[in-house]
């Protein structure tokens, strides 16, 4: 109850929204964008996808990208390799205190396997009040759709699971789990 008192004078639950893109030059594997400072514990980052000028060479896994909220003022985009320019979209939504119980970010990888798991740092009170956001994908295999597309789920209060149809190469998904009040 006391966590909501600070919201009574606010016009809504969202404090600010920032959107932008991050460009990765042809040989670059990472780049950053500077944002207005946010409280990472009250902030939800959304990956809005990416576009690439790759030439269609399926031996280069450069169209897969991930983003992360590096700190209060930085969003970082990354990929494993690249031969073309890639543009990654993001949205940063900061909520007023008392809206999000916890926010946890990380990666889950299927390493030459059909599935992989990641353990959350903080146990969720319940999965029925938690949302899962994908922060992008990267992979070290050719563009075989059954290897580079996966399903990420909250398995239980401590585990995130990634599954895919084929076990070729490594597939990594960035994730964000928000537990709401």
PDB file of C-alpha atoms in Angstrom, residues 31-120:
ATOM      1  CA  UNK A  31      27.336   0.703 -30.341  1.00  0.00           C
ATOM      2  CA  UNK A  32      25.484   2.788 -27.762  1.00  0.00           C
ATOM      3  CA  UNK A  33      22.848   5.492 -27.464  1.00  0.00           C
ATOM      4  CA  UNK A  34      22.750   8.049 -24.677  1.00  0.00           C
ATOM      5  CA  UNK A  35      19.366   8.618 -23.065  1.00  0.00           C
ATOM      6  CA  UNK A  36      18.077  10.975 -20.385  1.00  0.00           C
ATOM      7  CA  UNK A  37      18.806   9.375 -17.001  1.00  0.00           C
ATOM      8  CA  UNK A  38      16.274   6.812 -15.730  1.00  0.00           C
ATOM      9  CA  UNK A  39      16.009   4.626 -12.637  1.00  0.00           C
ATOM     10  CA  UNK A  40      16.890   1.162 -14.066  1.00  0.00           C
ATOM     11  CA  UNK A  41      14.841  -0.526 -11.318  1.00  0.00           C
ATOM     12  CA  UNK A  42      11.703   1.256 -12.548  1.00  0.00           C
ATOM     13  CA  UNK A  43      12.452   1.033 -16.262  1.00  0.00           C
ATOM     14  CA  UNK A  44      11.321  -1.331 -18.995  1.00  0.00           C
ATOM     15  CA  UNK A  45      13.440  -1.573 -22.144  1.00  0.00           C
ATOM     16  CA  UNK A  46      11.771  -2.718 -25.368  1.00  0.00           C
ATOM     17  CA  UNK A  47      13.607  -4.097 -28.420  1.00  0.00           C
ATOM     18  CA  UNK A  48      11.800  -2.820 -31.509  1.00  0.00           C
ATOM     19  CA  UNK A  49      13.628  -5.015 -34.019  1.00  0.00           C
ATOM     20  CA  UNK A  50      16.304  -4.203 -36.543  1.00  0.00           C
ATOM     21  CA  UNK A  51      17.012  -3.747 -40.213  1.00  0.00           C
ATOM     22  CA  UNK A  52      20.213  -4.601 -42.057  1.00  0.00           C
ATOM     23  CA  UNK A  53      21.922  -4.014 -45.390  1.00  0.00           C
ATOM     24  CA  UNK A  54      23.470  -7.501 -45.332  1.00  0.00           C
ATOM     25  CA  UNK A  55      24.012  -8.987 -48.772  1.00  0.00           C
ATOM     26  CA  UNK A  56      22.226 -12.235 -47.971  1.00  0.00           C
ATOM     27  CA  UNK A  57      25.381 -14.176 -47.118  1.00  0.00           C
ATOM     28  CA  UNK A  58      23.954 -16.870 -44.844  1.00  0.00           C
ATOM     29  CA  UNK A  59      27.365 -17.806 -43.426  1.00  0.00           C
ATOM     30  CA  UNK A  60      27.548 -14.525 -41.492  1.00  0.00           C
ATOM     31  CA  UNK A  61      25.221 -14.376 -38.462  1.00  0.00           C
ATOM     32  CA  UNK A  62      25.037 -10.594 -38.512  1.00  0.00           C
ATOM     33  CA  UNK A  63      21.334  -9.869 -38.695  1.00  0.00           C
ATOM     34  CA  UNK A  64      20.705 -11.015 -35.124  1.00  0.00           C
ATOM     35  CA  UNK A  65      20.912  -8.171 -32.603  1.00  0.00           C
ATOM     36  CA  UNK A  66      20.358  -7.688 -28.885  1.00  0.00           C
ATOM     37  CA  UNK A  67      19.976  -4.620 -26.677  1.00  0.00           C
ATOM     38  CA  UNK A  68      20.569  -3.986 -23.001  1.00  0.00           C
ATOM     39  CA  UNK A  69      20.085  -1.083 -20.609  1.00  0.00           C
ATOM     40  CA  UNK A  70      23.758  -0.759 -19.710  1.00  0.00           C
ATOM     41  CA  UNK A  71      23.209   1.879 -17.033  1.00  0.00           C
ATOM     42  CA  UNK A  72      20.897   4.804 -16.217  1.00  0.00           C
ATOM     43  CA  UNK A  73      21.930   6.751 -19.340  1.00  0.00           C
ATOM     44  CA  UNK A  74      23.028   4.129 -21.885  1.00  0.00           C
ATOM     45  CA  UNK A  75      21.346   1.610 -24.190  1.00  0.00           C
ATOM     46  CA  UNK A  76      23.773  -0.768 -25.920  1.00  0.00           C
ATOM     47  CA  UNK A  77      23.075  -2.715 -29.124  1.00  0.00           C
ATOM     48  CA  UNK A  78      25.240  -5.676 -30.120  1.00  0.00           C
ATOM     49  CA  UNK A  79      25.643  -8.417 -32.709  1.00  0.00           C
ATOM     50  CA  UNK A  80      28.193 -11.193 -33.139  1.00  0.00           C
ATOM     51  CA  UNK A  81      29.485 -10.157 -36.584  1.00  0.00           C
ATOM     52  CA  UNK A  82      28.643  -7.866 -39.443  1.00  0.00           C
ATOM     53  CA  UNK A  83      29.356  -6.970 -43.029  1.00  0.00           C
ATOM     54  CA  UNK A  84      26.507  -4.484 -43.514  1.00  0.00           C
ATOM     55  CA  UNK A  85      25.013  -1.558 -41.670  1.00  0.00           C
ATOM     56  CA  UNK A  86      22.393  -2.505 -39.095  1.00  0.00           C
ATOM     57  CA  UNK A  87      19.906  -0.218 -37.332  1.00  0.00           C
ATOM     58  CA  UNK A  88      18.319  -1.357 -34.059  1.00  0.00           C
ATOM     59  CA  UNK A  89      15.217   0.271 -32.537  1.00  0.00           C
ATOM     60  CA  UNK A  90      14.541   0.648 -28.820  1.00  0.00           C
ATOM     61  CA  UNK A  91      12.024   2.146 -26.424  1.00  0.00           C
ATOM     62  CA  UNK A  92      12.738   3.013 -22.792  1.00  0.00           C
ATOM     63  CA  UNK A  93       9.692   3.300 -20.513  1.00  0.00           C
ATOM     64  CA  UNK A  94      10.304   4.594 -17.003  1.00  0.00           C
ATOM     65  CA  UNK A  95       7.509   4.013 -14.474  1.00  0.00           C
ATOM     66  CA  UNK A  96       6.892   5.857 -11.240  1.00  0.00           C
ATOM     67  CA  UNK A  97       8.082   4.002  -8.101  1.00  0.00           C
ATOM     68  CA  UNK A  98       5.614   1.407  -6.830  1.00  0.00           C
ATOM     69  CA  UNK A  99       4.499   0.084 -10.226  1.00  0.00           C
ATOM     70  CA  UNK A 100       7.192  -2.560 -10.795  1.00  0.00           C
ATOM     71  CA  UNK A 101       8.056  -4.964  -7.992  1.00  0.00           C
ATOM     72  CA  UNK A 102      11.243  -6.181  -9.714  1.00  0.00           C
ATOM     73  CA  UNK A 103      12.916  -6.029 -13.112  1.00  0.00           C
ATOM     74  CA  UNK A 104      15.528  -8.598 -14.098  1.00  0.00           C
ATOM     75  CA  UNK A 105      17.556  -8.672 -17.307  1.00  0.00           C
ATOM     76  CA  UNK A 106      19.839 -11.320 -18.714  1.00  0.00           C
ATOM     77  CA  UNK A 107      20.455 -13.825 -21.483  1.00  0.00           C
ATOM     78  CA  UNK A 108      19.477 -17.423 -22.067  1.00  0.00           C
ATOM     79  CA  UNK A 109      21.453 -19.604 -24.495  1.00  0.00           C
ATOM     80  CA  UNK A 110      20.879 -22.908 -26.249  1.00  0.00           C
ATOM     81  CA  UNK A 111      24.484 -24.023 -26.785  1.00  0.00           C
ATOM     82  CA  UNK A 112      24.497 -26.645 -29.559  1.00  0.00           C
ATOM     83  CA  UNK A 113      21.280 -27.930 -27.980  1.00  0.00           C
ATOM     84  CA  UNK A 114      17.536 -27.783 -28.520  1.00  0.00           C
ATOM     85  CA  UNK A 115      17.055 -25.813 -25.288  1.00  0.00           C
ATOM     86  CA  UNK A 116      18.791 -23.824 -22.606  1.00  0.00           C
ATOM     87  CA  UNK A 117      17.832 -22.268 -19.292  1.00  0.00           C
ATOM     88  CA  UNK A 118      18.760 -19.234 -17.219  1.00  0.00           C
ATOM     89  CA  UNK A 119      18.169 -18.725 -13.521  1.00  0.00           C
ATOM     90  CA  UNK A 120      16.678 -15.461 -12.297  1.00  0.00           C
TER      91      UNK A 120
END
